[in-house]
XYZ file of C-alpha atoms in Angstrom:
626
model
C 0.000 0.000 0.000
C 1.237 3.703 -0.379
C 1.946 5.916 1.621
C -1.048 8.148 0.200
C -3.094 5.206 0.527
C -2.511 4.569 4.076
C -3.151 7.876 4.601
C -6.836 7.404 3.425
C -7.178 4.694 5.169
C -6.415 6.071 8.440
C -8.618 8.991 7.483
C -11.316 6.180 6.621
C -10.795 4.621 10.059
C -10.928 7.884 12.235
C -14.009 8.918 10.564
C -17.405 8.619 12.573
C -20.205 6.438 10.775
C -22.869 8.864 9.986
C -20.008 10.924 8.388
C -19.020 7.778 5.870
C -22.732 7.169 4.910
C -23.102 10.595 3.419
C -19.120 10.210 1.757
C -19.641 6.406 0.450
C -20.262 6.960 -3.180
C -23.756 5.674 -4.013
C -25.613 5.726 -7.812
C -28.730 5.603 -8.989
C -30.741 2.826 -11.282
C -28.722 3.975 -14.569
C -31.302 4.471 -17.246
C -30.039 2.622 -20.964
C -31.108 3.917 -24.414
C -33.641 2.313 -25.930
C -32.023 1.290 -28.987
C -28.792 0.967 -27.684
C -29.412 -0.860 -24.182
C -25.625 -1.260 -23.629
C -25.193 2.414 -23.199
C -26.213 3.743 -19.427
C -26.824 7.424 -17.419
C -26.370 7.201 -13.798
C -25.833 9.891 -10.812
C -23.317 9.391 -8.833
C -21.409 11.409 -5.754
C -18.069 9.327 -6.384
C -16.067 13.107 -6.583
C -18.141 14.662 -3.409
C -20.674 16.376 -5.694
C -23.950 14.945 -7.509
C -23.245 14.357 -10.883
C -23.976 12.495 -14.375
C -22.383 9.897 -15.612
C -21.953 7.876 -19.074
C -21.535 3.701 -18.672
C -21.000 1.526 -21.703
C -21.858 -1.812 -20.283
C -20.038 -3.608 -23.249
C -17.229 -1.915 -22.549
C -17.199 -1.071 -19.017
C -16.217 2.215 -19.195
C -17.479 5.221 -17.512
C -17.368 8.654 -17.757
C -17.772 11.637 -15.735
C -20.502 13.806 -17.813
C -20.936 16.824 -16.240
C -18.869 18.872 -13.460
C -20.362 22.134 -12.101
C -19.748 23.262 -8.362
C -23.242 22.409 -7.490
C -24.124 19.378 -9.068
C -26.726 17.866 -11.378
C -28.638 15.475 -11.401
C -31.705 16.254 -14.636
C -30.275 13.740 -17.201
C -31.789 12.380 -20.128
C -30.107 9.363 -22.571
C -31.221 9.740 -26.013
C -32.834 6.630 -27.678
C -30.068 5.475 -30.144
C -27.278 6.165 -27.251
C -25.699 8.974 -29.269
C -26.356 12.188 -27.198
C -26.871 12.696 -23.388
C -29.197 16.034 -22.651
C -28.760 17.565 -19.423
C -30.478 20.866 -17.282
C -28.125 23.537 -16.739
C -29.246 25.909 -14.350
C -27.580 28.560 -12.088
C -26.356 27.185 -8.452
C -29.457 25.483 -7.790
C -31.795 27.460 -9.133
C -33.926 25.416 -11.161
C -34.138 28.246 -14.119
C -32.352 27.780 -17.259
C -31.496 25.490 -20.317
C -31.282 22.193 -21.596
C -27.821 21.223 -23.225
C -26.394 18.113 -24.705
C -23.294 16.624 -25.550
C -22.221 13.330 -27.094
C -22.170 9.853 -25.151
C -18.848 9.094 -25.792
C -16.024 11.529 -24.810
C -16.341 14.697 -26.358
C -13.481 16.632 -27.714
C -13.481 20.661 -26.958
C -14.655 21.607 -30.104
C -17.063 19.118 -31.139
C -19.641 20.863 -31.515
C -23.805 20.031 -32.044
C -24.589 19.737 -35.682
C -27.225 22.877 -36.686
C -26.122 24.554 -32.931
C -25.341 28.428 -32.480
C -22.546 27.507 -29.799
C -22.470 28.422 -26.282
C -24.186 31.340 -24.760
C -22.131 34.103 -23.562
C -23.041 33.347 -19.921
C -22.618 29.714 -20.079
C -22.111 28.137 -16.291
C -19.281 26.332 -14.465
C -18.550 22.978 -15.465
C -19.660 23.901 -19.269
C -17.810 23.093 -22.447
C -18.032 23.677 -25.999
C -19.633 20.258 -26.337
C -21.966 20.947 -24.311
C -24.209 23.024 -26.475
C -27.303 24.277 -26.081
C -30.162 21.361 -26.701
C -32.527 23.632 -28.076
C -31.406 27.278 -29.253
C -34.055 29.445 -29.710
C -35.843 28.551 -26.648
C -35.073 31.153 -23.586
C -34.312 29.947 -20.202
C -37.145 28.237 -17.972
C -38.076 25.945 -15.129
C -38.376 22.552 -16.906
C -41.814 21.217 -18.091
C -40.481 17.606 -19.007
C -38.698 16.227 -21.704
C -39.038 13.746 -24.436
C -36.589 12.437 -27.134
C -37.323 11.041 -30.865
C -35.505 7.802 -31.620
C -33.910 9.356 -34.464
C -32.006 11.929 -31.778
C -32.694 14.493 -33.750
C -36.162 15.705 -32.317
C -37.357 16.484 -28.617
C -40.161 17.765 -27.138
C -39.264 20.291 -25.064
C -41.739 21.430 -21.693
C -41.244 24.716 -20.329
C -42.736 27.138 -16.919
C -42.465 30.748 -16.883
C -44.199 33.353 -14.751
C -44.561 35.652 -17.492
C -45.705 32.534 -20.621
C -47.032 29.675 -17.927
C -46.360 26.001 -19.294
C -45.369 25.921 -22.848
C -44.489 22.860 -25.226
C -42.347 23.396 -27.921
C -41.036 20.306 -30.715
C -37.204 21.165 -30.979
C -35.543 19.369 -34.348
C -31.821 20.187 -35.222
C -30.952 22.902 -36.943
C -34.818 24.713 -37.040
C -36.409 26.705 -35.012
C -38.312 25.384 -32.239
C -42.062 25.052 -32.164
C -44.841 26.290 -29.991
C -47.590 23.288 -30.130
C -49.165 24.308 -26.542
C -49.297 26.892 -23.893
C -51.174 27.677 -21.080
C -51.502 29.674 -17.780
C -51.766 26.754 -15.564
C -49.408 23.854 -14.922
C -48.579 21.418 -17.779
C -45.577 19.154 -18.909
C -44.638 16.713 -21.440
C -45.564 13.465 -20.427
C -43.787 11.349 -23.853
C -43.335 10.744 -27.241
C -44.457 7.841 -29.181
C -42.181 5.079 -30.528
C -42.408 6.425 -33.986
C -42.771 10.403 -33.189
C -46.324 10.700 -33.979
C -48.035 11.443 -30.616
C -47.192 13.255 -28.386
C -49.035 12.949 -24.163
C -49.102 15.707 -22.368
C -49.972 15.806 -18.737
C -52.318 19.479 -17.928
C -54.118 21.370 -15.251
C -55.972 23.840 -17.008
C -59.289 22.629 -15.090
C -57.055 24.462 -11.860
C -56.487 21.604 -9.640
C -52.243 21.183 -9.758
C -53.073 17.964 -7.759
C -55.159 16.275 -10.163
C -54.057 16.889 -14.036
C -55.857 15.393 -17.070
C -54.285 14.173 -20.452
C -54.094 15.153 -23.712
C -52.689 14.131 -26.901
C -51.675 15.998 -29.259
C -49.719 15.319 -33.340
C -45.800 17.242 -33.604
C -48.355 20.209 -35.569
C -50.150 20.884 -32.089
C -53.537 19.307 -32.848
C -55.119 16.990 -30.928
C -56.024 13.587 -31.227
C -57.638 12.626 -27.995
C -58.203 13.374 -24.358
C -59.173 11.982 -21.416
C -59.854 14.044 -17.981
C -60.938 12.293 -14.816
C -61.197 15.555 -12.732
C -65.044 16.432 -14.617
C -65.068 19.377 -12.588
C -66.955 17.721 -9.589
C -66.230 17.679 -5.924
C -64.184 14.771 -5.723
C -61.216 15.458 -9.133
C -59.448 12.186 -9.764
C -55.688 12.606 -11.479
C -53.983 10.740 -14.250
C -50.872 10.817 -15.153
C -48.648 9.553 -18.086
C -46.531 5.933 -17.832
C -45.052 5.594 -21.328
C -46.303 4.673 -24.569
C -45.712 0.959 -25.798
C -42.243 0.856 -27.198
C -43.443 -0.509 -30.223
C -43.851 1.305 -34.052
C -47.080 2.234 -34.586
C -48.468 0.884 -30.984
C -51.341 3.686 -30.015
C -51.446 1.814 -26.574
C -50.497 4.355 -23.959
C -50.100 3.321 -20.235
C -51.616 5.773 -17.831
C -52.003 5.523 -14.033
C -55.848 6.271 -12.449
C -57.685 7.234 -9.277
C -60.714 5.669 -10.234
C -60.829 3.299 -7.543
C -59.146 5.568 -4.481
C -55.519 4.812 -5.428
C -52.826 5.175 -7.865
C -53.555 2.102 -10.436
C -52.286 1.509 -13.958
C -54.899 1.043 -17.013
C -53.493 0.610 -20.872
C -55.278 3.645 -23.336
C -55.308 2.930 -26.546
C -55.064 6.353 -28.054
C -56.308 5.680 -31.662
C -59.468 3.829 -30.540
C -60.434 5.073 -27.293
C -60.676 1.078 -25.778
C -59.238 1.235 -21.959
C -57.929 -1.785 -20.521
C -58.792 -2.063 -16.891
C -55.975 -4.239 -15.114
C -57.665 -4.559 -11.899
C -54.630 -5.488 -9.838
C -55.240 -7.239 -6.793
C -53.141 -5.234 -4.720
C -53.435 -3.343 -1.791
C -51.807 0.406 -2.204
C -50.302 2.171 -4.678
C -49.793 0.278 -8.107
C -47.622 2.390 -10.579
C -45.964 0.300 -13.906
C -44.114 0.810 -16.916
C -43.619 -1.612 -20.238
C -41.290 -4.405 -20.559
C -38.942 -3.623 -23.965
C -41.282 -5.731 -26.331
C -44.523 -4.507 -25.342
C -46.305 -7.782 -24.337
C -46.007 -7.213 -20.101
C -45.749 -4.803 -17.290
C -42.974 -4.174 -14.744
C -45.543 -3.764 -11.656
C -44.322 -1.112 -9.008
C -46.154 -1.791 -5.624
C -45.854 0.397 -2.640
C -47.959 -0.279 0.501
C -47.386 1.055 3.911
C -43.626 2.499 3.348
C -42.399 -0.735 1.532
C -42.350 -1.706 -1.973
C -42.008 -4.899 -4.183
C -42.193 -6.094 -8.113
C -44.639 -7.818 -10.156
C -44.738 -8.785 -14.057
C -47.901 -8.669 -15.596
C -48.296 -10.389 -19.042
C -50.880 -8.351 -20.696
C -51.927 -11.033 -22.699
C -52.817 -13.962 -20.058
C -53.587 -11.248 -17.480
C -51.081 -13.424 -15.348
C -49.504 -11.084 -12.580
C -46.140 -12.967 -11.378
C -43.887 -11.375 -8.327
C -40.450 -10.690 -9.011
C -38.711 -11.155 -5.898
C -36.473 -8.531 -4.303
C -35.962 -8.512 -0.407
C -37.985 -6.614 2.059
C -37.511 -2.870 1.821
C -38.268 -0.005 -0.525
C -37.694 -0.476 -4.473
C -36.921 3.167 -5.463
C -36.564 2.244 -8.971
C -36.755 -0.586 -11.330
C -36.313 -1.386 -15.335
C -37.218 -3.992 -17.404
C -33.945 -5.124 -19.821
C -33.999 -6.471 -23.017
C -33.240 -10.046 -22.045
C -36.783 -10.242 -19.459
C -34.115 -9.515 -16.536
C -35.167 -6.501 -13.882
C -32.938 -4.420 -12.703
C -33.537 -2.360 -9.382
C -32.375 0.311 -6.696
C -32.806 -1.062 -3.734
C -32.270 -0.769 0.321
C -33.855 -0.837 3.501
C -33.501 1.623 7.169
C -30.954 -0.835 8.100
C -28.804 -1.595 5.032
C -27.414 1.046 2.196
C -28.731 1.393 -1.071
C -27.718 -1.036 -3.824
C -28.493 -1.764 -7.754
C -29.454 -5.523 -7.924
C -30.521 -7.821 -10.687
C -33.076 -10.669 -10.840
C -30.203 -12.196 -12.076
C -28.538 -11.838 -8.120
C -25.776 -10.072 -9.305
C -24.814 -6.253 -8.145
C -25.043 -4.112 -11.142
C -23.385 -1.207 -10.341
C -21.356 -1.342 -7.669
C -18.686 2.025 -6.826
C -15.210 1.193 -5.379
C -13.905 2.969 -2.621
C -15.580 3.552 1.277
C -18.287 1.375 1.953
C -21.249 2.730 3.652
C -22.165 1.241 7.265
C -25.107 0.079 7.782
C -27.979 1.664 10.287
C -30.653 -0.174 12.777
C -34.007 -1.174 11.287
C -37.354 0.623 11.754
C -40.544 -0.601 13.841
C -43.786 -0.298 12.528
C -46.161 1.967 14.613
C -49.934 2.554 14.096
C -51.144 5.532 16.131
C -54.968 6.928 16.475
C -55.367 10.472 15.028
C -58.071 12.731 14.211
C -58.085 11.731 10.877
C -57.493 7.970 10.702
C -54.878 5.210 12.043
C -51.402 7.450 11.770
C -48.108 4.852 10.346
C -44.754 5.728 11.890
C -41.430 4.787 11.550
C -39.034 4.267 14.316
C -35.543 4.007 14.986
C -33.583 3.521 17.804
C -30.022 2.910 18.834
C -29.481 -0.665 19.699
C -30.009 -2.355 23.159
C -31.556 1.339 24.474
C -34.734 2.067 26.307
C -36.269 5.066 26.827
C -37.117 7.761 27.702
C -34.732 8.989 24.811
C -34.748 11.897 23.310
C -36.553 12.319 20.321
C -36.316 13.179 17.229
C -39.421 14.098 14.946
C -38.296 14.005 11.315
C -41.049 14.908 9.594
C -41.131 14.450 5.456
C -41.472 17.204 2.533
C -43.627 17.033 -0.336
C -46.578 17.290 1.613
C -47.489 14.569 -1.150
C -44.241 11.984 -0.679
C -43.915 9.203 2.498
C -41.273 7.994 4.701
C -40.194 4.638 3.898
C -38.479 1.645 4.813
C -35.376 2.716 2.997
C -31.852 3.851 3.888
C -31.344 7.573 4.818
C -27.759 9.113 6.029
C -29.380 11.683 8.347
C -31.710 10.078 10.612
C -29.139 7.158 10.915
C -27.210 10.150 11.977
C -29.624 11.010 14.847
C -29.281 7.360 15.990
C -25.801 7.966 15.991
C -25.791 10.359 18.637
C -28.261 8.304 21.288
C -31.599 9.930 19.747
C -34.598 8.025 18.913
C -36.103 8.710 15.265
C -39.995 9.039 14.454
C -40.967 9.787 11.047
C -44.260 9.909 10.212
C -46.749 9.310 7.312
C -49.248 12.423 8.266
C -52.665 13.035 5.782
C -51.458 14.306 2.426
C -48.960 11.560 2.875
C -48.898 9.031 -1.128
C -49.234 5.064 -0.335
C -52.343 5.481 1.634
C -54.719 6.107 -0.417
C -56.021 9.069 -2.278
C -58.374 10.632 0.487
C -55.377 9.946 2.453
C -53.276 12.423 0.218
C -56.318 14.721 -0.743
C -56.712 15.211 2.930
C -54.947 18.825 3.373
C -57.493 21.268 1.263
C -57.800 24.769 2.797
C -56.731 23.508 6.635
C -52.920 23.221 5.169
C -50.321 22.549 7.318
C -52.654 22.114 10.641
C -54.020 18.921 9.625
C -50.598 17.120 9.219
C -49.904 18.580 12.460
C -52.696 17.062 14.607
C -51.358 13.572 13.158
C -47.668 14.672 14.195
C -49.585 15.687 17.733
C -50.929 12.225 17.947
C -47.945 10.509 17.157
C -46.250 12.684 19.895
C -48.649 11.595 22.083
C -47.899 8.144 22.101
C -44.241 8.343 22.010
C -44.381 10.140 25.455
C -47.010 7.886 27.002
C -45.332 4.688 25.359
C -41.888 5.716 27.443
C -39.861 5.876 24.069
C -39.753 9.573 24.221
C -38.497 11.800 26.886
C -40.989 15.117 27.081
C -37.984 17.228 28.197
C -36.052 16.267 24.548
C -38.184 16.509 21.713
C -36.807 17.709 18.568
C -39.218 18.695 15.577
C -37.307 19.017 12.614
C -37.540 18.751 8.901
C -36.895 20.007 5.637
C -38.957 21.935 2.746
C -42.713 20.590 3.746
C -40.697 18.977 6.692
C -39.238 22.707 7.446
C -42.752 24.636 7.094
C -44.659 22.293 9.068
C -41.872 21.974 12.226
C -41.976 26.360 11.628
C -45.512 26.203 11.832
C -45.667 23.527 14.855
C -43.223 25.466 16.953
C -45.851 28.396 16.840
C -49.191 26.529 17.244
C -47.980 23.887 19.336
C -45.017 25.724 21.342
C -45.485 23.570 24.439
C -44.640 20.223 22.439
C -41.290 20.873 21.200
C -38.173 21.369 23.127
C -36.582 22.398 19.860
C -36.700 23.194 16.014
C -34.532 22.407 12.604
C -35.900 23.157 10.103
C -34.378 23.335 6.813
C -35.380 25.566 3.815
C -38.578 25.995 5.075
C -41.760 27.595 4.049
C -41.761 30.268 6.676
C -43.915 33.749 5.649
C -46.550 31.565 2.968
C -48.036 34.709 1.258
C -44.379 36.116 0.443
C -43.008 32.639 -0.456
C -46.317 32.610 -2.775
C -45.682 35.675 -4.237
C -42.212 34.596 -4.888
C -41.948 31.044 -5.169
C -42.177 29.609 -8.873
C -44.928 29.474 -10.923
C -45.880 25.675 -11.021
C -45.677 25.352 -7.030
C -48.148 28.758 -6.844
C -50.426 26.582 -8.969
C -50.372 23.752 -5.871
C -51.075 26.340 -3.708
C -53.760 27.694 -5.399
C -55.142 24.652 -5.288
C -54.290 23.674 -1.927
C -55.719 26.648 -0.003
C -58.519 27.247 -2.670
C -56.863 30.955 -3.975
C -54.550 32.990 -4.024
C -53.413 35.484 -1.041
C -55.500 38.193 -2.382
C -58.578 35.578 -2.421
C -58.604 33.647 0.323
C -56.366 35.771 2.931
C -57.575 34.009 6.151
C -56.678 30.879 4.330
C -52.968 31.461 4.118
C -52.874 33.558 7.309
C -53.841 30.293 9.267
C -51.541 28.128 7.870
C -47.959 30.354 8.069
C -45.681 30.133 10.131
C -45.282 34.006 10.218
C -48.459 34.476 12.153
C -47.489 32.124 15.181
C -44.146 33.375 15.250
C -44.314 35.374 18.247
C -46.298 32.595 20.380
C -42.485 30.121 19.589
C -40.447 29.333 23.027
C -38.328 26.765 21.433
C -34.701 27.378 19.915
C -34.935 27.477 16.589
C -32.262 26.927 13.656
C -33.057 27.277 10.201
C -31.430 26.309 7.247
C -31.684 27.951 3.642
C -30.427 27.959 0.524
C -30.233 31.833 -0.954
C -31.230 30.465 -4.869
C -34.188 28.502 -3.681
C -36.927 28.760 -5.911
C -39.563 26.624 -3.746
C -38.816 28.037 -0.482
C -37.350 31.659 -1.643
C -34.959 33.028 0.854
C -36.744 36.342 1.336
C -40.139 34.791 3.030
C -37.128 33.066 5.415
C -35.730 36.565 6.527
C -38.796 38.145 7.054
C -39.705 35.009 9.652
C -35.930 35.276 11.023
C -36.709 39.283 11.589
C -39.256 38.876 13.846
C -37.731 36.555 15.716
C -34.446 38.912 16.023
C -37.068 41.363 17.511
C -37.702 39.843 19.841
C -34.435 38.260 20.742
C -35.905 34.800 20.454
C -33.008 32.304 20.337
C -32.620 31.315 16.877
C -29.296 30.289 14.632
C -29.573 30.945 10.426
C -27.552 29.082 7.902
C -27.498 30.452 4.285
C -25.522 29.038 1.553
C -24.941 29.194 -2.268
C -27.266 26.944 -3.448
C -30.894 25.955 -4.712
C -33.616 23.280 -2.317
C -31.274 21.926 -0.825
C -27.186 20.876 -1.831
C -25.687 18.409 -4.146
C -22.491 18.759 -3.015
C -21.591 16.660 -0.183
C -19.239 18.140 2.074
C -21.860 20.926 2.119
C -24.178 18.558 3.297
C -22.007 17.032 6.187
C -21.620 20.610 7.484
C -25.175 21.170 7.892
C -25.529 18.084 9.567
C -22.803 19.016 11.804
C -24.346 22.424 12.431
C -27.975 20.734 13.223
C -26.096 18.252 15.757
C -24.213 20.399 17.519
C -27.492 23.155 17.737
C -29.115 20.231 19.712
C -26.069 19.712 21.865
C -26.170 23.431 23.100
C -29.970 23.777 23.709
C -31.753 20.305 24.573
C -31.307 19.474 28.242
C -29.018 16.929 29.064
């Protein structure tokens, strides 16, 4: 061994645990090109930072794609495997432009057949072969984004305060083409195998929770549409799966609310006929097409844990696939009938397995450690049984003290999957809870639908009731009770240190909705349409609406400590609603810490992310009683 290698090792060995889960290099499922399934994209943090990277399985080789001092992750393969498209946007910022360069290695001046060349202001990390995707079309927050076969044709989604969604069909060396716009939210959903149709997913009925479909031809017109919402008092959603991969196959694969869940149905586009699957499955059922067309790759989540099915669409047989118990955060169908699949659990790090029981994609270098497993927990609320997730250190009993992690979205869950931070808490001798409150997916849609108008407060009576039960259960100790979170995590432990100030013993909460009618007014345009539709209006419309559910107006009734986290080129959570909370705590010499640094919803980059952690921990130290 070297000398330089001995001295990481010895850095290796003094370093604490939760440390090396955050600075083990992990991946993601690497999506392959359709027509060239030996060619991969992946994410990886293997230099410290989120970024993209090109695989050629036949090969082996890999490539570092991009390298910007804030990461990226918005990656998209084209089908043949020549050209890898990727967002470039300003330190987190979410606004800005697609660019592409070439799967294999790019030379410095090979530049994009038909392309203009760089813009004057291109970003860190950017090369001349990394053109712009689509000249012509300004700088946006993405819509989605859909690639012809031929690589030579996209359809490009965009979201603007000032033009709302737009769809334009980009083809090399033209100009791009307007084929939709609208002032409410919509996005490309896909393309069809041969480039005829195009799905589109829209809200223009004003419900950002619940969109309808439409398809439309390359000129804009429409072929078909199909809209569950019918304007009544319950809206159902759809949302796009993927056409059949097949040349001239109209079938397009949707998922449904019909029956109180997320469920898959096949739409044939040309005729109209819907194919019903009925899965007999409790939860949510989402799916996508295995490579020939003739079965499903089932994706089953119930009550924060996940598992695979194959569904042969012409014997209706539904087959498991097995993977071990856990959460399956991703999963694709290969060319040869074999599934590939991102996979882990609370107590074991994330890993890309095969149904052939081989590792896929495996980094070298530090190897994460593993953390404890969760319990199960059902808890009474107002609104229906409550599921929690707990974690403990090993051989402890409480009282501990507690912390509340509470999940963002609203409409995401906690899950039985491996995460660096609250394996961090456990670390340090705190218990974990993280709960599934209403407005939490996997539980049904009235389950999710739950938060209309009484936002915010209704998650927090289930976070009240799970509280509850930790005390009187002996887990918790009342005297050490963290509530922490971040984005929806951050607004609702903001808004539970003011309306519930007695329950907590402390806050973290990080980039948080904070002031909600200044974070509307700023915030961009497609999370103003969930809003809207979460709180029935806008500021002007429904004032007493927002008022109740910001943290701003309880701000002055918080006894806790309170640290806050933010990132100053957040475009969810904009840093200005977060200073005009922080003021009126500094007036009134609350104790409170602020953390601001160069980046977007949160950091890619993972030293960056160690120090907050490190921040968070040692807040805790200083101010929970010992």
């Amino acid at each position: 061994m070297t000398e330089s290698n001995g001295s990481i090792e010895q850095q290796r060995a003094a370093m604490p645990d939760w440390e090396k889960r955050f600075r083990a290099p992990r991946v993601s499922l690497p999506d392959w090109a359709e027509d060239a399934p030996h060619r991969a994209l992946f994410v990886s943090n293997a230099t410290g930072t989120y970024e993209l990277y090109a695989w050629d399985r036949g090969t082996g080789q890999q490539r570092q794609v991009t390298n910007r001092a804030n990461g990226t992750t918005d990656g998209v393969l084209s089908p043949d495997g020549e050209w890898i498209w990727w967002f470039d946007d300003k330190d987190g910022d979410e606004f800005g432009i697609w660019r592409r360069q070439r799967f294999t290695a790019p030379k410095s001046t090979d530049a994009v057949d038909g392309d203009a060349g760089l813009d004057a202001d291109a970003g860190d990390g950017v090369t001349e072969a990394d053109a712009p995707a689509a000249p012509g079309l300004e700088p946006s927050y993405p819509g989605g984004l859909a690639i012809g076969r031929d690589g030579r044709t996209a359809v490009v989604g965009r979201s603007t305060d000032e033009d709302g969604s737009t769809i334009h069909v980009v083809r090399l060396g033209e100009e791009p083409v307007e084929i939709y716009r609208h002032r409410e939210s919509a996005g490309v959903g896909d393309l069809s195998h041969d480039g005829s149709l195009i799905a589109v997913e829209h809200t223009e009925h004003g419900d950002a929770m619940h969109s309808a479909l439409r398809v439309l031809r390359p000129d804009g017109s429409t072929v078909t549409e199909l809209d569950d919402t019918k304007g009544g008092t319950v809206e159902l959603g759809l949302e796009v799966l993927g056409f059949a991969p097949v040349d001239g196959d109209t079938r397009l694969l949707i998922g449904h609310q019909r029956r109180g869940r997320w469920e898959p149905l096949v739409w044939d586009v040309a005729t109209g006929e819907e194919t019903d699957l009925a899965l007999d499955l409790p939860g949510d059922v989402a799916a996508e097409w295995y490579p020939d067309g003739s079965a499903l790759l089932i994706a089953h989540s119930f009550e924060a844990r996940s598992d695979l099915w194959r569904y042969d669409l012409a014997s209706r047989e539904l087959v498991q696939v097995p993977t071990p118990q856990g959460t399956v955060s991703g999963a694709t169908a290969r060319p040869d009938g074999t599934v590939e699949y991102l996979w882990s659990s609370a107590a074991e790090p994330s890993v890309v397995r095969s149904t052939t029981g081989e590792i896929v994609l495996d980094p070298p270098g530090l190897k994460s450690p593993g953390s404890v497993p969760v319990e199960d927990v059902w808890v009474e609320g107002p609104g229906g049984r409550v599921h929690a997730l707990i974690q403990k250190p090993a051989g402890t009993t409480g009282p501990l003290p507690t912390v509340f992690d509470i999940h963002g979205g609203p409409t995401w869950h906690d899950s039985d999957s491996f995460a660096a931070g609250p394996a961090a808490w456990v670390d340090h001798g705190y218990a974990v809870v993280r709960i599934n409150y209403r407005g939490s997916t996997g539980y049904g849609r009235e389950w999710t639908d739950a938060l209309k108008h009484r936002v915010g407060l209704i998650e927090l009576e289930d976070i009240a009731a799970v509280r509850e039960w930790a005390v009187t259960s002996g887990l918790a100790d009342p005297a050490r009770l963290i509530l922490t979170g971040g984005s929806w995590g951050g607004y609702l432990t903001l808004l539970g240190l003011g309306t519930q100030p007695d329950a907590w013993t402390l806050g973290i909460a990080a980039v948080p909705v904070a002031d909600y009618v200044t974070a509307y007014h700023d915030e961009m345009e497609a999370l103003k349409a969930m809003d809207r539709t979460l709180l029935g209006g806008t500021p002007e419309e429904v004032p007493e609406r927002f008022e109740a559910s910001s943290p701003l107006t309880y701000v002055d009734a918080v006894k806790a400590p309170v640290y806050i986290s933010a990132g100053v080129n957040d475009p969810r959570c904009p840093i200005r609603q977060i200073d005009n909370y922080v003021a009126r705590l500094t007036a009134r010499s609350a104790i409170h810490e602020v953390y601001r640094y160069d980046a977007g919803h949160g950091s890619l980059v993972v030293d960056e992310r160690i120090k907050q952690v490190k921040l968070e921990l040692d807040f805790a130290t200083r101010h929970l009683p010992q």
